[in-house]
Amino acid sequence: MWERIIYSFPLQLFFLQLKKNLLLLSFWALLFLIVSQNFGTVLGIPFLFLDPEYLNAVSWQGFFIIGVALAIFTMAFHMTAYILDGTKFKFLAIVERPFITFCINNSIIPLSFYLLYVISFLSFQLDNEHENKWIILHFFFGFTAGTMTTLTVLYAYFRWTNKDFFVLFAGSVEKRLRKTTLPRANMLKRISETKKAKNKVLDYISIEMRFKEVRQDLARFEAHQLLRVFDQNHLNMVVIQIVLITTVFILGFFRESPLLQIPAAASSLLLLAILVMAVGAIVFWLRDWSIPTFFAALLLFNLLSGTKILNRPHAAFGLDYQKEPVEYSTTHLQDILHQDSVESDKERTLGILENWKKKFPAGTKPKMVFYAVSGGGQRAALWTLRVMQEVEKASGQQLFAHTQMITGASGGLIGAGFFRELYLRSKLDSAFDVSDSKYLDQISADNLNPIIFTLLVNDLLIRNQHFEYNGRKYLKDRGYAFEQQLNSNTEGIMDKPISAYREPELVSKIPMMPITPLITNDGRKLIIAPYSVSFLGISNERLEGRREKSQAIDFQRFYAAHDAGNLRFISALRMGATFPFITPNIQLPSNPIMQTMDAGLSDNFGIQDALRFIYVFHDWIEENTSGVVLVAIRDSEKFQAVERKKLPTFLEKLFTPLKNIYINWDNVQTLHNENAFTRVQELMPFPIQRIEFEYSTLQFLQDRGLADEDGVFNPNQQEILRASLNWRLTAREKKSILDNINNKFNQESLRKIREIRFLE
């Protein structure tokens, strides 16, 4: 009995996969880790599979599409395994429907994953606390319908086209096979391999789902005749591959249709399916030469990627890329950052400060408010908007009128920019209520599906579609998809050039809001504003002759010849929120090319720019205000429990240095900012009050009994419950963020807001 179990076809295929096809299994291993929430949880990758969003809602349609994509990936795995290993089991050639039989017996890994996925997404959805539990059943039926429909269609195709040995050699198909057989050398080698194959199999599961014994009288069949059965199946699999890739190309031309912007997880599964089939095709056709050819192709692609055809720049929409690129050198930076230009920028800003003061009664000294908002993807955008709405209510609609500047990074600045635009509209139209909860829904609507979909159907291939913005043509990419979706979610109210904010900022209708992405070429900041603010990039001492490297480049002055004022505002926001591999690095028209990345790499909390502004204008602030209030909105806790670590394993020792850098980057910046804030607070001759708001999961953990009253909790559990760093949030994550304003710490901060004396 044990022998028949061990040498059953399903187990033998499973053992063969473990022994020979680790690359194929790595795709499944990745999916197993994702859906079990053991990979990418901080980035929210598992939630793309467990809570797929389609047309801005989690519905059975989204799960149906996931089912379709997973079935296609599963079939790609079966086809590739069959191409690589089918000939090792000669008995398949004489069974009815050889490929379908192979799939049935090759299903241990796929069925295990399907079971894990169903349990995982049902558990996740139950944890989301839906008001109507029946909706979860709809999700399950949607996924099941998508899977079964796709598998049924594909199996029907193979049942209709794949013949067994006896039908094949009736004569009608052999003529077609002669035209599609492999090159003779490859065929002879495969015949030799087939004769040497010693994979022992005693039983297999038939298409009737019954165990049958394997026929042992295969010697009388010629090896080349058996191989023709497999080759005939291979031909049909090539058809499937061509259809899938062609479908992806067609989708690329219509990708802006919301109906075609499938869930990000489905796009990822289609990409994995293409990769799996590509691996199978390379290994099958090239055999022993597959690895050398792969590396040769990789080197060739690397060389070609430097050409204009494959390496088209990801543009900042609005800039003029037709003009001669500006010189990007130390000499040129020194030329444009001289004392006269810096003094001119300071004089303009002093005029803004005077306009700010005119908003308040003569003879009074108002409080000057600064907002510093942290990055953190969509969770930071939602949390920032939530806090700013609540702060405005708590202050009696006074605090934003007293706000002089907003600084920050990434998603936090997107949320703040959205609130600032709503505030500006409310001053022009009383119908705009900045505290309306619908704006929370808008800023937290899915922004990831179109990005991943565009990555699949466009950016991985050759980008060739254009669009116009303010009379200039630009290539469409996933950055464009991000901006268009953000525009759609927010009803287009931020779709304007940065020059549109010049007048409102100059007359102090709204606060200044410099956007400061990091320049990857040399680590400086690029300060983007409607006008030049070069004083934020250099100290007064440097201008007096001290040798000092400038910390920033003024965007308006540096790209004046490229129509800098026409830069699209949401393109500027995207430049400050560039998430690796999701939104592409923007290349700017300079020589050498300037590239930008997320502002959070230099200062994720926006404290440095706010303190620099305070320091530069401290004389005016001392004379005209009663002090400064710095409202800091963090998307993480400042004080975090020290993790109790076990003795590290060998592999953990290898990766610990990189892991520690990533984990502690937030703490390193916090400590640096604490030091800078304390120094400025001690030096300034006026009071500086800091009021902080934090997105913390501690209260959430305590409510679920996962943390004690002293705040002791399992850090791994916190990461699972914490909203992910992503451009898409689940219903549970949104609730966690919105409810955070009610925790004890944030309520205490709102009390401090209420006690501020805005005028003295």
XYZ file of C-alpha atoms in Angstrom, residues 60-724:
665
model
C -17.837 40.000 -5.661
C -16.761 41.336 -9.068
C -13.255 42.020 -7.705
C -13.042 38.501 -6.291
C -14.362 37.119 -9.588
C -11.475 38.798 -11.448
C -9.004 37.452 -8.876
C -10.436 33.986 -9.512
C -9.967 34.403 -13.260
C -6.375 35.615 -12.894
C -5.470 32.877 -10.409
C -6.906 30.223 -12.732
C -4.812 31.598 -15.610
C -1.700 31.516 -13.422
C -2.525 27.965 -12.342
C -2.941 26.857 -15.933
C 0.338 28.572 -16.860
C 2.020 26.519 -14.139
C 0.468 23.290 -15.432
C 1.409 24.056 -19.031
C 5.000 24.893 -18.144
C 5.405 21.816 -15.947
C 3.918 19.659 -18.711
C 6.284 21.085 -21.316
C 9.291 20.509 -19.085
C 8.424 17.163 -17.532
C 5.594 15.535 -19.474
C 7.905 13.413 -21.594
C 9.423 11.839 -18.481
C 6.171 9.935 -17.990
C 5.689 7.985 -21.227
C 2.407 6.444 -20.143
C 0.697 9.839 -20.570
C 0.902 9.497 -24.344
C -1.505 6.548 -24.351
C -4.020 7.766 -21.776
C -7.144 9.645 -22.676
C -6.622 13.422 -22.689
C -2.944 13.392 -21.604
C -2.644 17.075 -20.690
C -5.835 17.194 -18.634
C -4.727 14.026 -16.855
C -1.393 15.683 -16.120
C -3.120 18.773 -14.684
C -5.321 16.702 -12.394
C -2.313 14.861 -10.981
C -0.173 18.012 -10.787
C -2.608 19.818 -8.492
C -1.206 19.202 -5.003
C 0.471 22.621 -4.860
C -2.305 24.627 -6.586
C -5.061 23.016 -4.489
C -3.095 23.660 -1.297
C -2.793 27.313 -2.262
C -6.480 27.602 -3.167
C -7.412 26.174 0.237
C -5.056 28.556 2.047
C -6.317 31.516 0.027
C -9.990 30.805 0.710
C -9.360 30.359 4.450
C -7.201 33.504 4.543
C -9.554 35.828 2.713
C -12.636 34.554 4.571
C -10.833 35.061 7.888
C -9.697 38.516 6.813
C -13.169 39.556 5.689
C -14.754 38.287 8.916
C -12.193 40.350 10.808
C -13.306 43.422 8.844
C -16.566 43.267 10.805
C -19.008 43.616 7.919
C -22.479 44.618 8.979
C -23.917 41.960 6.673
C -22.087 38.625 6.881
C -23.803 37.418 3.697
C -21.618 39.779 1.706
C -18.636 37.553 2.548
C -20.481 34.613 1.022
C -20.944 36.708 -2.128
C -17.176 37.252 -2.207
C -16.589 33.510 -1.928
C -19.041 32.702 -4.713
C -17.517 35.448 -6.879
C -14.031 33.975 -6.492
C -15.294 30.432 -7.070
C -17.231 31.476 -10.163
C -14.215 33.245 -11.665
C -11.964 30.270 -11.014
C -14.342 27.591 -12.248
C -15.435 29.538 -15.329
C -11.868 30.104 -16.472
C -10.700 26.562 -15.757
C -13.765 25.154 -17.503
C -13.121 27.213 -20.638
C -9.429 26.293 -20.713
C -10.021 22.607 -20.036
C -12.739 22.532 -22.694
C -10.249 23.966 -25.185
C -7.642 21.365 -24.326
C -10.212 18.568 -24.313
C -11.267 19.582 -27.780
C -7.738 20.013 -29.205
C -5.555 17.508 -27.314
C -5.760 13.977 -28.646
C -4.575 10.759 -27.123
C -2.069 8.464 -28.834
C -4.516 6.337 -30.778
C -6.606 9.202 -32.136
C -3.498 11.138 -33.061
C -2.087 8.345 -35.141
C -5.348 7.781 -36.972
C -3.658 10.039 -39.523
C -5.546 13.322 -39.509
C -3.219 15.222 -37.174
C 0.172 13.828 -38.156
C 0.433 16.004 -41.265
C 0.079 19.136 -39.153
C 2.692 17.835 -36.727
C 5.290 17.442 -39.475
C 5.106 21.188 -40.040
C 5.547 22.089 -36.374
C 8.043 19.513 -35.120
C 11.126 20.692 -33.317
C 14.514 20.940 -35.039
C 15.962 17.510 -35.638
C 18.838 17.871 -33.168
C 16.484 18.823 -30.357
C 14.074 16.041 -31.273
C 16.819 13.394 -31.218
C 17.997 14.574 -27.824
C 14.495 14.419 -26.408
C 13.990 10.911 -27.828
C 17.173 9.845 -26.077
C 15.964 11.388 -22.806
C 12.619 9.649 -23.134
C 14.298 6.242 -23.526
C 16.409 6.853 -20.419
C 13.530 8.110 -18.294
C 13.041 5.930 -15.225
C 10.369 7.826 -13.324
C 8.433 5.039 -11.652
C 4.660 5.509 -11.485
C 2.171 2.823 -10.482
C -1.133 4.709 -10.333
C -2.596 7.952 -11.600
C -5.871 9.834 -11.221
C -7.868 9.669 -14.435
C -10.148 12.339 -15.846
C -13.018 10.404 -14.243
C -11.308 11.185 -10.896
C -10.529 7.517 -10.209
C -7.205 5.854 -9.529
C -6.005 3.696 -12.429
C -2.971 1.514 -12.879
C -0.290 2.615 -15.300
C 0.190 0.399 -18.353
C 3.643 -1.147 -18.369
C 3.682 -2.268 -22.032
C 5.068 0.967 -23.514
C 8.149 -0.609 -25.094
C 6.278 -1.483 -28.266
C 5.607 2.198 -28.976
C 8.341 4.139 -30.737
C 9.818 7.005 -28.692
C 9.394 9.511 -31.502
C 5.707 8.546 -31.806
C 5.195 9.169 -28.081
C 6.931 12.523 -28.358
C 4.613 13.620 -31.136
C 1.719 13.324 -28.714
C 3.455 15.748 -26.376
C 4.460 18.073 -29.218
C 0.856 18.286 -30.342
C -0.052 19.440 -26.817
C 2.825 21.930 -26.841
C 1.452 23.525 -29.987
C -1.855 24.236 -28.276
C -0.074 25.714 -25.264
C 1.775 28.142 -27.515
C -1.630 29.279 -28.752
C -2.702 29.992 -25.155
C 0.481 31.980 -24.522
C 0.000 34.074 -27.644
C -3.632 34.764 -26.749
C -2.704 35.865 -23.214
C 0.100 38.192 -24.310
C -2.039 39.611 -27.127
C -4.824 40.262 -24.629
C -2.402 42.188 -22.428
C -1.378 44.326 -25.423
C -5.001 45.041 -26.312
C -5.811 45.978 -22.725
C -2.927 48.440 -22.850
C -4.656 50.505 -25.527
C -7.846 50.812 -23.461
C -6.305 50.907 -19.980
C -7.868 54.246 -19.043
C -11.317 52.683 -19.017
C -12.246 52.096 -15.349
C -13.844 48.773 -16.282
C -10.482 47.465 -17.496
C -8.492 48.625 -14.470
C -8.574 45.254 -12.774
C -7.483 44.719 -9.148
C -3.744 45.098 -8.562
C -3.512 41.487 -7.365
C -5.054 40.258 -10.621
C -2.559 42.302 -12.652
C 0.258 40.781 -10.600
C -1.035 37.247 -11.202
C -1.209 37.849 -14.957
C 2.362 39.114 -14.885
C 3.454 36.013 -12.951
C 1.625 33.814 -15.483
C 3.553 35.406 -18.346
C 6.835 34.971 -16.455
C 6.074 31.318 -15.706
C 5.310 30.563 -19.357
C 8.393 32.478 -20.472
C 10.550 30.375 -18.139
C 9.015 27.195 -19.518
C 9.497 28.251 -23.128
C 13.148 29.219 -22.609
C 14.025 26.013 -20.778
C 12.113 23.811 -23.236
C 13.573 25.250 -26.424
C 17.116 25.940 -25.257
C 17.593 23.027 -22.882
C 21.191 23.118 -21.528
C 21.742 26.528 -23.107
C 18.862 28.161 -21.249
C 20.901 29.661 -18.396
C 23.735 31.066 -20.590
C 21.148 32.418 -23.021
C 19.186 34.006 -20.185
C 22.221 35.904 -18.926
C 23.201 36.870 -22.451
C 19.692 38.223 -23.065
C 19.833 40.060 -19.743
C 23.119 41.720 -20.698
C 21.759 42.614 -24.145
C 18.607 44.100 -22.644
C 20.730 46.066 -20.182
C 22.724 47.546 -23.068
C 19.621 48.347 -25.118
C 17.871 49.871 -22.109
C 20.268 52.793 -22.398
C 18.869 53.698 -25.818
C 16.079 56.203 -26.379
C 13.689 53.481 -27.541
C 13.687 51.530 -24.271
C 14.755 54.288 -21.896
C 12.305 57.096 -22.343
C 12.304 59.566 -19.452
C 9.473 59.719 -16.952
C 8.555 63.376 -17.273
C 7.319 66.060 -14.909
C 4.152 67.132 -16.687
C 4.061 70.813 -17.569
C 7.803 71.340 -17.997
C 9.218 72.144 -21.434
C 11.500 69.267 -22.420
C 12.147 70.689 -25.896
C 14.467 73.418 -24.635
C 18.179 72.820 -24.241
C 18.835 71.026 -20.924
C 20.176 73.303 -18.203
C 23.730 72.748 -16.976
C 23.731 70.789 -13.737
C 27.089 71.488 -12.118
C 28.540 72.930 -8.929
C 29.623 76.041 -10.796
C 26.137 76.720 -12.149
C 24.566 76.116 -8.729
C 26.911 78.696 -7.226
C 26.070 81.153 -9.999
C 22.319 81.068 -9.354
C 22.663 80.987 -5.559
C 24.289 84.340 -4.939
C 23.514 86.885 -2.254
C 21.381 89.179 -4.415
C 19.011 86.400 -5.468
C 18.650 85.077 -1.933
C 17.977 88.575 -0.572
C 15.401 89.130 -3.322
C 13.602 85.921 -2.337
C 13.665 86.935 1.330
C 12.210 90.373 0.519
C 9.337 88.763 -1.371
C 8.643 86.435 1.540
C 8.702 89.360 3.974
C 5.932 90.833 1.848
C 3.969 87.587 2.279
C 4.478 87.820 6.045
C 3.177 91.395 6.033
C 0.089 90.275 4.107
C -0.363 87.443 6.620
C -0.310 89.949 9.490
C -2.882 92.213 7.787
C -5.482 89.450 8.180
C -5.614 90.150 11.927
C -6.736 93.253 13.860
C -4.225 96.108 13.983
C -2.285 96.353 17.188
C -2.495 92.630 17.960
C 0.192 89.995 17.879
C -1.130 86.798 16.305
C 0.247 83.333 16.788
C 2.089 82.057 13.710
C 1.283 78.411 12.960
C 3.342 75.871 11.039
C 2.123 72.438 9.949
C 4.713 69.654 9.620
C 3.190 66.498 8.141
C 4.914 63.150 7.716
C 4.991 60.822 4.753
C 3.543 57.335 4.666
C 1.590 56.733 1.469
C -2.185 56.857 1.499
C -2.450 56.248 5.242
C -0.481 59.483 5.816
C -2.689 61.359 3.333
C -5.881 60.215 5.066
C -4.496 60.747 8.576
C -3.253 64.256 7.719
C -6.599 65.295 6.244
C -8.466 63.813 9.223
C -6.314 65.700 11.742
C -6.500 68.994 9.836
C -10.285 68.777 9.718
C -10.525 68.049 13.449
C -7.992 70.754 14.339
C -9.962 73.314 12.352
C -13.111 72.409 14.288
C -11.316 72.481 17.643
C -9.782 75.899 16.932
C -13.070 77.476 15.938
C -11.931 77.799 12.309
C -8.933 79.912 13.380
C -5.851 77.749 13.119
C -5.539 77.496 9.352
C -5.994 81.249 8.984
C -2.948 81.630 11.257
C -0.930 79.023 9.353
C 2.020 80.481 7.472
C 3.631 77.356 6.047
C 3.026 73.631 5.529
C 6.057 71.377 5.228
C 6.332 67.616 4.951
C 6.736 64.669 2.656
C 4.995 62.093 0.512
C 1.397 61.175 1.341
C 1.142 63.648 4.212
C 1.788 66.536 1.853
C -0.822 65.185 -0.588
C -3.418 65.200 2.201
C -2.337 68.679 3.304
C -2.368 69.971 -0.280
C -5.906 68.648 -0.694
C -7.039 70.378 2.513
C -5.360 73.636 1.468
C -7.187 73.574 -1.871
C -10.498 72.877 -0.106
C -9.803 75.804 2.240
C -9.084 78.081 -0.738
C -12.319 76.991 -2.430
C -14.246 77.574 0.798
C -13.090 81.208 0.802
C -14.401 81.642 -2.725
C -17.541 79.520 -2.357
C -19.390 79.042 0.940
C -20.751 75.709 -0.344
C -17.338 74.159 0.331
C -17.253 72.699 3.819
C -13.671 71.660 4.549
C -14.909 69.387 7.354
C -17.189 67.304 5.131
C -16.430 63.585 5.604
C -16.818 62.953 1.857
C -13.344 64.377 1.359
C -11.965 61.633 3.595
C -13.560 59.103 1.258
C -12.039 60.858 -1.751
C -8.454 61.005 -0.476
C -8.608 57.367 0.689
C -10.106 55.941 -2.516
C -8.008 53.310 -4.284
C -5.082 54.718 -6.219
C -3.089 51.530 -6.796
C -5.053 49.457 -9.328
C -4.376 51.748 -12.319
C -0.673 51.983 -11.374
C -0.108 48.212 -11.280
C -2.310 47.693 -14.331
C -0.282 50.285 -16.280
C 2.934 48.635 -15.108
C 1.720 45.337 -16.598
C 0.287 46.523 -19.911
C 2.519 49.504 -20.623
C 5.648 50.270 -18.620
C 7.165 46.777 -18.790
C 6.976 47.015 -22.565
C 7.567 50.022 -24.801
C 5.608 53.120 -23.839
C 4.141 54.616 -26.983
C 0.961 56.501 -26.032
C 0.912 60.242 -25.442
C -1.339 62.835 -23.850
C -1.389 66.615 -23.853
C -1.087 68.940 -20.869
C -1.199 72.703 -21.420
C -0.217 72.317 -25.066
C 2.695 69.909 -24.575
C 2.847 66.161 -25.303
C 4.093 63.618 -22.780
C 4.350 59.830 -22.728
C 1.825 57.998 -20.596
C 3.287 55.909 -17.788
C 2.256 54.702 -14.341
C 3.055 58.171 -12.992
C 0.382 59.494 -15.340
C -1.954 56.725 -14.138
C -1.323 57.791 -10.521
C -2.096 61.429 -11.277
C -5.195 60.669 -13.301
C -6.589 58.437 -10.559
C -5.811 61.026 -7.875
C -7.557 63.602 -10.043
C -10.553 61.331 -10.453
C -10.750 60.580 -6.735
C -10.571 64.267 -5.757
C -12.825 65.462 -8.607
C -9.946 67.326 -10.274
C -9.763 70.254 -7.856
C -5.940 70.103 -7.642
C -5.404 69.774 -11.388
C -3.653 73.087 -11.992
C -0.097 74.360 -12.543
C 1.872 75.457 -9.491
C 1.739 79.039 -10.786
C -1.996 79.023 -9.962
C -1.013 79.148 -6.279
C 1.353 82.093 -6.695
C -1.179 84.855 -6.078
C -3.098 83.112 -3.237
C 0.189 82.504 -1.411
C 1.556 86.016 -2.024
C -1.539 87.663 -0.557
C -1.623 85.019 2.201
C -5.028 83.569 1.389
C -3.438 80.168 1.897
C -0.189 79.031 3.557
C 3.034 78.495 1.649
C 3.664 74.834 0.903
C 7.094 74.020 -0.583
C 7.451 70.488 -1.963
C 10.936 69.102 -1.409
C 11.744 65.822 -3.228
C 15.227 64.387 -2.848
C 17.640 64.696 -5.789
C 19.236 61.280 -6.177
C 22.248 62.671 -8.066
C 23.790 64.410 -5.052
C 21.392 64.119 -2.097
C 20.203 67.732 -2.150
C 16.567 68.776 -1.917
C 14.721 70.272 -4.865
C 12.506 73.021 -3.463
C 9.373 73.372 -5.597
C 7.178 76.420 -4.982
C 5.289 78.934 -7.165
C 8.204 81.371 -6.734
C 11.842 81.193 -5.728
C 12.610 80.398 -2.091
C 16.375 79.922 -2.301
C 16.855 80.960 1.346
C 15.613 77.494 2.348
C 18.704 75.953 0.741
C 21.589 77.953 2.218
C 22.440 79.711 5.470
C 23.199 83.407 5.941
C 26.713 82.524 7.068
C 27.436 80.850 3.729
C 26.489 84.031 1.901
C 28.931 85.968 4.070
C 31.834 83.884 2.781
C 31.842 80.728 4.873
C 32.577 77.562 2.897
C 29.291 75.629 2.920
C 27.630 73.238 0.511
C 24.116 74.296 -0.428
C 21.503 71.873 0.856
C 18.885 72.503 -1.807
C 18.244 73.699 -5.345
C 15.586 76.286 -6.060
C 13.280 74.802 -8.713
C 11.925 78.055 -10.142
C 15.315 79.661 -10.660
C 17.052 76.495 -11.900
C 14.365 75.603 -14.484
C 13.259 79.129 -15.376
C 13.963 78.496 -19.072
C 11.815 75.353 -19.036
C 8.576 77.051 -17.959
C 8.897 76.011 -14.299
C 5.675 77.760 -13.302
C 3.695 75.502 -15.648
C 4.623 72.361 -13.679
C 1.457 70.434 -12.867
C 0.784 70.683 -9.122
C -0.035 67.008 -8.692
C 3.143 66.156 -10.626
C 5.037 68.127 -7.991
C 3.198 66.194 -5.268
C 4.103 62.942 -7.027
C 7.752 63.980 -7.165
C 7.689 64.313 -3.376
C 5.879 60.976 -2.984
C 7.822 58.704 -5.325
C 7.423 55.200 -3.966
C 10.094 52.814 -5.327
C 8.868 50.638 -8.244
C 5.297 51.973 -7.881
C 5.556 55.556 -9.090
C 8.634 56.054 -11.302
C 11.514 58.420 -10.590
C 11.009 61.632 -12.542
C 13.802 62.822 -14.830
C 14.187 66.565 -15.249
C 15.667 68.443 -18.276
C 19.259 69.034 -17.166
C 22.692 67.822 -18.188
C 23.367 65.397 -16.558
C 19.732 64.374 -16.054
C 18.394 65.224 -12.606
C 16.305 62.487 -10.955
C 14.097 62.887 -7.897
C 12.772 60.555 -5.229
C 10.512 60.649 -2.186
C 11.036 63.648 0.094
C 10.837 61.297 3.076
C 14.348 60.062 2.375
C 15.776 63.377 3.609
C 13.133 64.466 6.152
C 9.992 62.392 6.431
C 8.452 64.747 9.010
C 8.996 68.181 7.437
C 10.543 69.571 10.618
C 13.793 70.770 9.042
C 12.179 73.115 6.502
C 9.830 74.602 9.088
C 12.702 75.267 11.513
C 14.835 76.803 8.771
C 12.045 79.210 7.856
C 11.604 80.160 11.508
C 15.342 80.756 11.850
C 15.636 82.874 8.675
C 12.751 85.174 9.658
C 13.122 85.043 13.443
C 13.572 88.835 13.722
C 10.251 89.523 11.968
C 8.498 86.781 13.929
C 9.770 88.186 17.230
C 8.577 91.680 16.401
C 5.187 90.854 14.879
C 3.879 87.703 16.559
C 3.238 86.327 20.023
C 5.165 83.166 19.174
C 5.013 80.066 17.040
C 2.866 76.937 17.192
C 4.240 73.930 15.358
C 1.534 71.328 14.674
C 3.260 68.046 13.826
C 1.182 65.269 12.266
C 3.024 61.959 12.429
C 1.878 58.705 10.905
C 3.914 56.759 13.490
C 4.506 56.789 17.240
C 7.424 58.853 18.490
C 7.919 56.596 21.502
C 8.018 52.951 20.509
C 8.592 49.905 22.654
C 12.059 48.418 22.417
C 11.710 45.056 20.733
C 12.965 42.086 22.730
C 14.966 40.080 20.252
C 15.902 36.442 20.371
C 19.363 35.193 19.510
C 19.660 35.685 15.730
C 20.098 32.807 13.329
C 22.844 32.770 10.720
C 20.575 34.100 7.961
C 19.195 36.793 10.269
C 22.742 37.938 10.946
C 23.269 38.371 7.217
C 20.187 40.531 6.704
C 20.041 42.286 10.085
C 22.234 45.274 9.064
C 19.972 46.162 6.123
C 16.838 45.451 8.155
C 18.039 47.687 10.989
C 18.703 50.565 8.606
C 15.172 50.299 7.209
C 13.471 49.904 10.599
C 15.462 52.614 12.359
C 15.346 55.222 9.583
C 12.200 56.640 11.158
C 13.886 56.751 14.577
C 17.075 58.285 13.197
C 15.132 61.135 11.589
C 13.034 61.603 14.732
C 16.126 61.917 16.927
C 17.747 64.321 14.473
C 14.617 66.469 14.389
C 14.325 66.395 18.184
C 17.845 67.756 18.440
C 17.194 70.469 15.829
C 13.887 71.517 17.385
C 15.369 71.764 20.883
C 18.259 73.877 19.607
C 15.986 76.324 17.740
C 13.541 76.486 20.655
C 16.377 77.443 23.010
C 17.874 80.012 20.611
C 14.720 81.846 19.572
C 13.658 84.897 21.607
C 9.974 83.955 21.321
C 8.030 80.905 22.539
C 7.681 77.884 20.262
C 4.949 75.434 21.215
C 4.815 72.030 19.599
C 1.567 70.059 19.430
C 1.808 66.559 18.016
C -0.716 64.127 16.593
C 0.200 60.488 16.075
C -1.319 57.626 14.156
C -0.904 54.851 16.708
C -2.244 51.313 16.734
C -1.788 50.945 20.503
C -5.409 51.813 21.296
C -6.549 49.477 18.529
C -4.463 46.674 20.028
C -5.802 47.329 23.520
C -9.403 47.288 22.287
C -8.757 43.826 20.825
C -6.985 42.540 23.931
C -3.647 42.352 22.118
C -1.905 44.888 24.361
C -2.077 45.327 28.140
C -2.874 48.535 30.028
C 0.824 49.445 30.189
C 1.051 49.363 26.410
C 3.079 46.168 26.148
C 2.351 44.373 22.889
C 3.841 42.083 20.283
C 5.520 44.279 17.613
C 4.740 41.722 14.910
C 1.049 41.848 15.819
C 1.139 45.632 15.633
C 2.511 45.536 12.086
C -0.310 43.236 11.003
C -2.985 45.553 12.406
C -1.288 48.797 11.384
C -2.410 50.418 8.136
C 0.034 49.518 5.395
